[in-house]
mmCIF file of C-alpha atoms in Angstrom:
data_model
loop_
_atom_site.group_PDB
_atom_site.id
_atom_site.type_symbol
_atom_site.label_atom_id
_atom_site.label_comp_id
_atom_site.label_asym_id
_atom_site.label_seq_id
_atom_site.Cartn_x
_atom_site.Cartn_y
_atom_site.Cartn_z
ATOM 1 C CA MET A 1 112.471 67.214 113.192
ATOM 2 C CA SER A 2 110.406 67.932 110.057
ATOM 3 C CA ARG A 3 106.674 67.304 109.942
ATOM 4 C CA ALA A 4 107.294 64.628 107.281
ATOM 5 C CA ALA A 5 108.594 62.359 110.057
ATOM 6 C CA TRP A 6 105.191 62.229 111.722
ATOM 7 C CA ILE A 7 102.951 59.991 109.637
ATOM 8 C CA THR A 8 100.946 59.327 112.790
ATOM 9 C CA VAL A 9 101.883 59.083 116.423
ATOM 10 C CA SER A 10 102.053 55.297 116.087
ATOM 11 C CA ALA A 11 104.048 55.472 112.872
ATOM 12 C CA LEU A 12 106.167 58.141 114.535
ATOM 13 C CA VAL A 13 107.005 55.576 117.171
ATOM 14 C CA VAL A 14 108.333 53.266 114.483
ATOM 15 C CA GLY A 15 110.213 56.055 112.716
ATOM 16 C CA LEU A 16 111.982 56.945 115.947
ATOM 17 C CA GLY A 17 112.967 53.382 116.734
ATOM 18 C CA LEU A 18 110.416 52.923 119.498
ATOM 19 C CA ALA A 19 108.412 50.064 117.986
ATOM 20 C CA ILE A 20 107.292 47.034 119.890
ATOM 21 C CA GLY A 21 106.502 43.684 118.343
ATOM 22 C CA ALA A 22 102.888 44.451 117.467
ATOM 23 C CA LEU A 23 103.765 47.671 115.697
ATOM 24 C CA ALA A 24 106.803 46.147 114.036
ATOM 25 C CA ALA A 25 104.726 43.306 112.634
ATOM 26 C CA PHE A 26 101.995 45.744 111.648
ATOM 27 C CA LEU A 27 104.401 47.841 109.585
ATOM 28 C CA GLY A 28 106.210 44.907 108.040
ATOM 29 C CA THR A 29 109.349 44.268 110.045
ATOM 30 C CA ASP A 30 110.234 41.285 112.189
ATOM 31 C CA ASP A 31 112.569 43.256 114.421
ATOM 32 C CA PRO A 32 110.801 44.846 117.384
ATOM 33 C CA ALA A 33 113.823 47.047 118.076
ATOM 34 C CA THR A 34 113.760 49.052 114.846
ATOM 35 C CA THR A 35 116.422 51.534 113.851
ATOM 36 C CA ASN A 36 116.106 55.298 113.801
ATOM 37 C CA GLU A 37 115.798 55.339 110.030
ATOM 38 C CA GLU A 38 112.539 56.822 108.769
ATOM 39 C CA PRO A 39 110.573 54.719 106.287
ATOM 40 C CA ALA A 40 111.047 55.735 102.681
ATOM 41 C CA VAL A 41 107.911 57.422 101.373
ATOM 42 C CA GLU A 42 107.275 58.179 97.709
ATOM 43 C CA ALA A 43 106.361 61.816 97.094
ATOM 44 C CA ARG A 44 103.029 60.803 95.556
ATOM 45 C CA GLY A 45 103.185 57.414 93.792
ATOM 46 C CA PHE A 46 100.321 58.270 91.438
ATOM 47 C CA GLU A 47 99.069 61.086 89.235
ATOM 48 C CA LEU A 48 95.795 62.890 89.837
ATOM 49 C CA PRO A 49 96.089 66.268 88.065
ATOM 50 C CA LEU A 50 92.833 67.671 89.444
ATOM 51 C CA LEU A 51 94.186 67.482 92.988
ATOM 52 C CA ASP A 52 96.310 70.521 92.179
ATOM 53 C CA ASP A 53 93.226 72.485 91.114
ATOM 54 C CA PRO A 54 91.991 74.667 94.011
ATOM 55 C CA SER A 55 88.426 74.486 92.650
ATOM 56 C CA SER A 56 88.257 70.690 92.964
ATOM 57 C CA LEU A 57 86.799 68.379 95.613
ATOM 58 C CA ALA A 58 88.941 65.518 96.967
ATOM 59 C CA LEU A 59 87.419 62.467 98.669
ATOM 60 C CA GLY A 60 89.051 59.218 99.797
ATOM 61 C CA GLY A 61 88.085 55.889 101.311
ATOM 62 C CA HIS A 62 89.296 52.332 101.671
ATOM 63 C CA ASP A 63 88.189 48.714 101.848
ATOM 64 C CA LYS A 64 90.779 46.607 103.656
ATOM 65 C CA ASN A 65 94.077 47.593 101.991
ATOM 66 C CA LEU A 66 92.508 49.054 98.842
ATOM 67 C CA LEU A 67 92.595 52.860 98.873
ATOM 68 C CA VAL A 68 90.486 54.849 96.423
ATOM 69 C CA GLY A 69 90.790 58.622 96.141
ATOM 70 C CA ILE A 70 89.009 60.899 93.733
ATOM 71 C CA ALA A 71 89.260 64.488 92.568
ATOM 72 C CA ALA A 72 86.247 66.112 90.964
ATOM 73 C CA ARG A 73 85.322 69.499 89.564
ATOM 74 C CA PRO A 74 82.172 70.764 87.861
ATOM 75 C CA GLY A 75 82.398 70.396 84.105
ATOM 76 C CA ARG A 76 85.387 68.077 84.184
ATOM 77 C CA PRO A 77 85.778 64.276 84.117
ATOM 78 C CA VAL A 78 86.299 62.584 87.478
ATOM 79 C CA GLU A 79 89.856 61.433 88.225
ATOM 80 C CA ILE A 80 90.348 58.353 90.395
ATOM 81 C CA ALA A 81 93.469 56.904 92.017
ATOM 82 C CA ALA A 82 93.403 53.356 93.371
ATOM 83 C CA LEU A 83 96.253 51.842 95.372
ATOM 84 C CA ARG A 84 96.681 48.353 96.770
ATOM 85 C CA HIS A 85 99.079 48.855 99.675
ATOM 86 C CA GLU A 86 101.428 51.482 98.175
ATOM 87 C CA LYS A 87 101.163 50.148 94.623
ATOM 88 C CA PRO A 88 98.949 52.033 92.136
ATOM 89 C CA VAL A 89 96.355 49.839 90.407
ATOM 90 C CA PRO A 90 96.181 50.304 86.606
ATOM 91 C CA THR A 91 92.903 51.238 84.958
ATOM 92 C CA ASN A 92 92.495 47.900 83.180
ATOM 93 C CA GLU A 93 92.411 46.056 86.521
ATOM 94 C CA LEU A 94 89.596 48.192 87.944
ATOM 95 C CA ARG A 95 85.839 48.203 87.489
ATOM 96 C CA PHE A 96 83.857 51.417 87.915
ATOM 97 C CA ALA A 97 80.148 51.927 88.471
ATOM 98 C CA VAL A 98 77.888 54.895 89.126
ATOM 99 C CA GLY A 99 74.613 54.057 90.822
ATOM 100 C CA GLY A 100 75.130 50.421 89.873
ATOM 101 C CA ARG A 101 75.750 51.220 86.177
ATOM 102 C CA LEU A 102 79.140 50.134 84.840
ATOM 103 C CA LEU A 103 81.218 52.879 83.237
ATOM 104 C CA ARG A 104 84.297 52.865 81.056
ATOM 105 C CA ALA A 105 87.428 54.573 82.346
ATOM 106 C CA GLU A 106 90.507 55.807 80.539
ATOM 107 C CA PRO A 107 94.057 56.053 81.933
ATOM 108 C CA CYS A 108 95.145 59.612 82.777
ATOM 109 C CA GLY A 109 98.662 59.017 84.050
ATOM 110 C CA HIS A 110 100.479 56.797 86.535
ATOM 111 C CA GLY A 111 97.827 55.183 88.720
ATOM 112 C CA CYS A 112 95.162 57.564 87.391
ATOM 113 C CA SER A 113 91.815 56.615 85.835
ATOM 114 C CA ARG A 114 89.370 59.100 84.328
ATOM 115 C CA ILE A 115 85.600 58.780 83.946
ATOM 116 C CA SER A 116 83.610 61.126 81.700
ATOM 117 C CA LEU A 117 80.623 61.851 83.913
ATOM 118 C CA PRO A 118 78.744 65.058 84.769
ATOM 119 C CA VAL A 119 79.351 65.668 88.477
ATOM 120 C CA LEU A 120 78.708 68.466 90.973
ATOM 121 C CA SER A 121 76.168 69.796 88.493
ATOM 122 C CA GLY A 122 72.829 69.415 90.250
ATOM 123 C CA ARG A 123 72.553 65.762 91.259
ATOM 124 C CA THR A 124 74.387 63.498 93.678
ATOM 125 C CA ARG A 125 76.586 60.721 92.326
ATOM 126 C CA GLU A 126 77.649 57.444 93.939
ATOM 127 C CA ILE A 127 80.912 56.241 92.412
ATOM 128 C CA THR A 128 82.239 52.744 93.135
ATOM 129 C CA ALA A 129 85.710 51.472 92.262
ATOM 130 C CA ARG A 130 86.288 47.721 92.541
ATOM 131 C CA HIS A 131 89.524 45.732 92.492
ATOM 132 C CA GLY A 132 89.242 42.016 93.127
ATOM 133 C CA SER A 133 86.882 41.388 96.024
ATOM 134 C CA GLU A 134 87.301 44.894 97.526
ATOM 135 C CA ALA A 135 85.228 47.905 96.524
ATOM 136 C CA VAL A 136 85.116 51.523 97.702
ATOM 137 C CA THR A 137 82.067 53.733 97.172
ATOM 138 C CA LEU A 138 82.373 57.516 97.423
ATOM 139 C CA ASN A 139 79.436 59.919 97.350
ATOM 140 C CA LEU A 140 79.715 63.172 95.441
ATOM 141 C CA PRO A 141 77.280 65.912 96.485
ATOM 142 C CA ALA A 142 75.008 67.647 94.015
ATOM 143 C CA THR A 143 77.160 70.775 93.859
ATOM 144 C CA LEU A 144 80.715 71.781 94.732
ATOM 145 C CA PRO A 145 80.867 72.222 98.550
ATOM 146 C CA PRO A 146 81.852 75.653 99.852
ATOM 147 C CA ASP A 147 85.427 76.630 100.564
ATOM 148 C CA GLY A 148 86.549 75.582 104.067
ATOM 149 C CA ASP A 149 89.710 77.679 104.389
ATOM 150 C CA ALA A 150 88.364 79.872 107.208
ATOM 151 C CA ASP A 151 87.238 76.858 109.265
ATOM 152 C CA PHE A 152 90.532 75.066 108.661
ATOM 153 C CA GLU A 153 92.661 78.074 109.622
ATOM 154 C CA ARG A 154 90.592 78.547 112.785
ATOM 155 C CA ALA A 155 91.132 74.891 113.664
ATOM 156 C CA LEU A 156 94.892 75.232 113.182
ATOM 157 C CA ARG A 157 95.092 78.312 115.400
ATOM 158 C CA ARG A 158 92.909 76.789 118.102
ATOM 159 C CA MET A 159 94.659 73.409 118.230
ATOM 160 C CA ASP A 160 98.158 74.913 117.991
ATOM 161 C CA GLY A 161 97.321 77.214 120.903
ATOM 162 C CA LEU A 162 96.293 74.465 123.320
ATOM 163 C CA ARG A 163 98.371 73.930 126.454
ATOM 164 C CA SER A 164 97.363 70.268 126.633
ATOM 165 C CA TYR A 165 95.012 67.645 125.228
ATOM 166 C CA ARG A 166 94.573 63.910 124.898
ATOM 167 C CA PHE A 167 93.636 61.749 121.964
ATOM 168 C CA THR A 168 93.103 58.152 120.992
ATOM 169 C CA GLU A 169 94.504 56.912 117.703
ATOM 170 C CA ARG A 170 93.283 53.896 115.770
ATOM 171 C CA LEU A 171 95.739 52.861 113.065
ATOM 172 C CA SER A 172 95.281 50.134 110.466
ATOM 173 C CA SER A 173 97.024 48.995 107.309
ATOM 174 C CA GLY A 174 93.776 47.369 106.210
ATOM 175 C CA ARG A 175 93.925 44.442 108.597
ATOM 176 C CA ALA A 176 94.027 44.568 112.396
ATOM 177 C CA ASN A 177 93.856 47.864 114.293
ATOM 178 C CA VAL A 178 96.501 49.235 116.637
ATOM 179 C CA VAL A 179 95.062 51.569 119.287
ATOM 180 C CA SER A 180 97.253 54.004 121.191
ATOM 181 C CA ARG A 181 96.455 56.640 123.808
ATOM 182 C CA VAL A 182 98.404 59.866 123.759
ATOM 183 C CA GLU A 183 98.745 62.816 126.127
ATOM 184 C CA ILE A 184 100.155 66.137 124.945
ATOM 185 C CA GLN A 185 101.626 68.948 127.034
ATOM 186 C CA ALA A 186 102.889 71.991 125.150
ATOM 187 C CA PRO A 187 105.399 72.855 124.012
ATOM 188 C CA ASP A 188 107.471 69.657 123.926
ATOM 189 C CA ARG A 189 106.038 66.823 126.039
ATOM 190 C CA LEU A 190 104.287 63.631 124.947
ATOM 191 C CA ARG A 191 103.240 60.419 126.655
ATOM 192 C CA LEU A 192 102.105 57.414 124.580
ATOM 193 C CA ARG A 193 100.615 54.160 125.824
ATOM 194 C CA LEU A 194 100.027 50.861 124.064
ATOM 195 C CA PRO A 195 99.385 47.455 125.612
ATOM 196 C CA GLY A 196 102.741 46.364 127.023
ATOM 197 C CA TYR A 197 104.564 49.469 125.823
ATOM 198 C CA GLY A 198 104.957 53.125 126.670
ATOM 199 C CA SER A 199 106.972 56.130 125.615
ATOM 200 C CA VAL A 200 107.644 59.556 127.107
ATOM 201 C CA ILE A 201 109.287 62.386 125.178
ATOM 202 C CA ILE A 202 110.359 65.621 126.854
ATOM 203 C CA GLY A 203 112.256 68.004 124.626
ATOM 204 C CA ARG A 204 115.444 66.246 123.565
ATOM 205 C CA THR A 205 115.080 63.194 125.796
ATOM 206 C CA ARG A 206 112.882 60.137 125.466
ATOM 207 C CA TRP A 207 112.137 57.111 127.607
ATOM 208 C CA ASP A 208 110.845 53.805 126.231
ATOM 209 C CA PHE A 209 109.273 51.115 128.381
ATOM 210 C CA ARG A 210 110.614 47.728 127.259
ATOM 211 C CA ASN A 211 111.207 44.430 128.966
ATOM 212 C CA GLY A 212 109.756 45.649 132.240
ATOM 213 C CA GLY A 213 111.879 48.798 132.527
ATOM 214 C CA TRP A 214 112.446 52.304 131.154
ATOM 215 C CA GLU A 215 115.281 52.981 128.723
ATOM 216 C CA ARG A 216 116.509 56.552 128.326
ATOM 217 C CA SER A 217 117.946 57.963 125.081
ATOM 218 C CA SER A 218 118.455 61.244 123.273
ATOM 219 C CA TYR A 219 115.910 62.682 120.875
ATOM 220 C CA PRO A 220 116.238 65.369 118.160
ATOM 221 C CA GLY A 221 113.572 67.583 119.698
ATOM 222 C CA LEU A 222 109.788 67.742 119.850
ATOM 223 C CA ASP A 223 107.320 70.470 118.928
ATOM 224 C CA VAL A 224 103.833 69.163 119.716
ATOM 225 C CA ARG A 225 102.305 71.312 116.956
ATOM 226 C CA ASN A 226 103.872 68.869 114.488
ATOM 227 C CA LEU A 227 101.734 66.019 115.829
ATOM 228 C CA LEU A 228 98.573 67.076 114.019
ATOM 229 C CA MET A 229 98.649 64.744 111.027
ATOM 230 C CA TRP A 230 96.350 67.044 109.029
ATOM 231 C CA HIS A 231 98.469 70.162 109.676
ATOM 232 C CA GLU A 232 99.625 70.440 106.040
ATOM 233 C CA ALA A 233 96.278 69.600 104.400
ATOM 234 C CA ARG A 234 95.049 71.919 101.675
ATOM 235 C CA ASN A 235 91.963 72.828 99.673
ATOM 236 C CA PRO A 236 89.502 72.115 102.520
ATOM 237 C CA ARG A 237 85.790 72.047 101.712
ATOM 238 C CA VAL A 238 82.736 71.987 103.986
ATOM 239 C CA VAL A 239 80.728 68.845 103.232
ATOM 240 C CA GLY A 240 78.385 68.866 106.225
ATOM 241 C CA GLU A 241 77.208 70.747 109.315
ATOM 242 C CA SER A 242 75.476 69.366 112.415
ATOM 243 C CA PRO A 243 72.780 71.205 114.417
ATOM 244 C CA ASP A 244 75.359 72.324 117.017
ATOM 245 C CA GLY A 245 77.429 74.056 114.331
ATOM 246 C CA THR A 246 80.159 71.411 114.035
ATOM 247 C CA ARG A 247 81.399 71.364 110.457
ATOM 248 C CA GLU A 248 82.737 68.404 108.553
ATOM 249 C CA LEU A 249 85.659 69.262 106.300
ATOM 250 C CA VAL A 250 87.402 67.196 103.675
ATOM 251 C CA ALA A 251 90.855 68.060 102.361
ATOM 252 C CA TYR A 252 93.915 66.623 100.673
ATOM 253 C CA GLY A 253 97.629 66.948 101.361
ATOM 254 C CA LEU A 254 101.046 65.688 100.281
ATOM 255 C CA GLU A 255 102.646 65.937 103.742
ATOM 256 C CA PRO A 256 103.619 63.816 105.568
ATOM 257 C CA VAL A 257 102.421 61.422 102.825
ATOM 258 C CA PRO A 258 99.775 61.810 100.080
ATOM 259 C CA SER A 259 96.549 61.648 102.067
ATOM 260 C CA TRP A 260 92.836 62.392 102.040
ATOM 261 C CA PHE A 261 91.535 63.940 105.277
ATOM 262 C CA ARG A 262 88.226 64.373 107.064
ATOM 263 C CA LEU A 263 87.874 66.713 110.076
ATOM 264 C CA GLU A 264 85.068 67.515 112.503
ATOM 265 C CA VAL A 265 85.564 71.132 113.588
ATOM 266 C CA ALA A 266 83.470 72.632 116.387
ATOM 267 C CA PRO A 267 82.400 76.304 116.212
ATOM 268 C CA SER A 268 85.181 77.057 118.720
ATOM 269 C CA GLY A 269 87.764 75.708 116.267
ATOM 270 C CA LEU A 270 88.486 72.624 118.347
ATOM 271 C CA VAL A 271 88.842 69.470 116.267
ATOM 272 C CA ARG A 272 86.895 66.597 117.794
ATOM 273 C CA GLU A 273 87.792 63.946 115.257
ATOM 274 C CA ALA A 274 90.224 63.619 112.362
ATOM 275 C CA GLU A 275 90.567 60.834 109.824
ATOM 276 C CA MET A 276 93.440 60.220 107.429
ATOM 277 C CA THR A 277 93.286 57.908 104.435
ATOM 278 C CA ALA A 278 96.690 57.157 102.901
ATOM 279 C CA ALA A 279 98.348 54.153 101.312
ATOM 280 C CA SER A 280 98.484 51.415 103.990
ATOM 281 C CA HIS A 281 97.825 54.036 106.697
ATOM 282 C CA PHE A 282 94.188 54.405 107.718
ATOM 283 C CA MET A 283 93.936 56.489 110.876
ATOM 284 C CA LEU A 284 91.295 57.913 113.142
ATOM 285 C CA HIS A 285 92.089 60.435 115.901
ATOM 286 C CA ARG A 286 89.579 61.399 118.580
ATOM 287 C CA TYR A 287 90.675 64.481 120.549
ATOM 288 C CA ARG A 288 89.447 65.371 124.040
ATOM 289 C CA ASP A 289 90.347 66.992 127.391
ATOM 290 C CA PHE A 290 91.359 70.277 125.787
ATOM 291 C CA ASP A 291 93.463 72.362 128.208
ATOM 292 C CA GLU A 292 92.620 69.955 131.030
ATOM 293 C CA PRO A 293 95.424 69.266 133.559
ATOM 294 C CA VAL A 294 98.112 67.045 132.049
ATOM 295 C CA LYS A 295 101.474 66.608 133.749
ATOM 296 C CA ILE A 296 104.127 64.665 131.867
ATOM 297 C CA GLU A 297 107.273 64.000 133.898
ATOM 298 C CA PRO A 298 110.308 61.719 133.412
ATOM 299 C CA PRO A 299 109.461 58.135 134.435
ATOM 300 C CA THR A 300 110.737 57.169 137.853
ATOM 301 C CA ARG A 301 110.705 53.409 137.480
#
């Protein structure tokens, strides 16, 4: 199973045909027993040329179902993508302000708006993009944050090497939240719990709790390293550091879907919290119980 199948653990549940009514309604289907077909995902859906520049900074945020992502580089105009659900919002429907001052934007491609503004050149900037009643404000630091590749690679090695961990996921499309609790046991075991629903995956077998009982079915195979939604992120930058040495990274990636990421990485490399901002998928993971005892067995009843 490719990493592209794992938008989040909750979305994974839908993609594998494990959805219950709440998740089915949340992701736009009336059928709680979804098929095994994965949702179609556009490769990008918008253009933001600076995202491909390794010397740029990528930041993202959302207000309800309005996503705003930016790419910025010293000495270059700021590029902004705005999406309502999965649909890019054209420049002429948006209003932009910096520190409360309205600015003119020019189109720079499909779903791309460009503002001529000195950034990352000695002073902080607060950029707001508004569409209708929703507005997203993103704060650019005074200078380009340092490269975070070493911290990111350490986090990948540390998290991929864990024998077990637990995490809580909060998933929203901009409306209500769906909260799931997940236990991981390397190399191929997962247990997921939602109110009124549960799932267990062990290698090539899965069990789904529905209608008061467990249903067993085959599964293409699980590698728990593929569950880290930020695994394919790129161009990480260090935007903050706490007194205990925990670093805050921001990054961008195209897999499993075009997304802006934020990670909190401890000095040990353990990731305490990860946030993903993507079209209609706004997720927060909180990881804990690293290498604590977790035993995932086939359900008995």
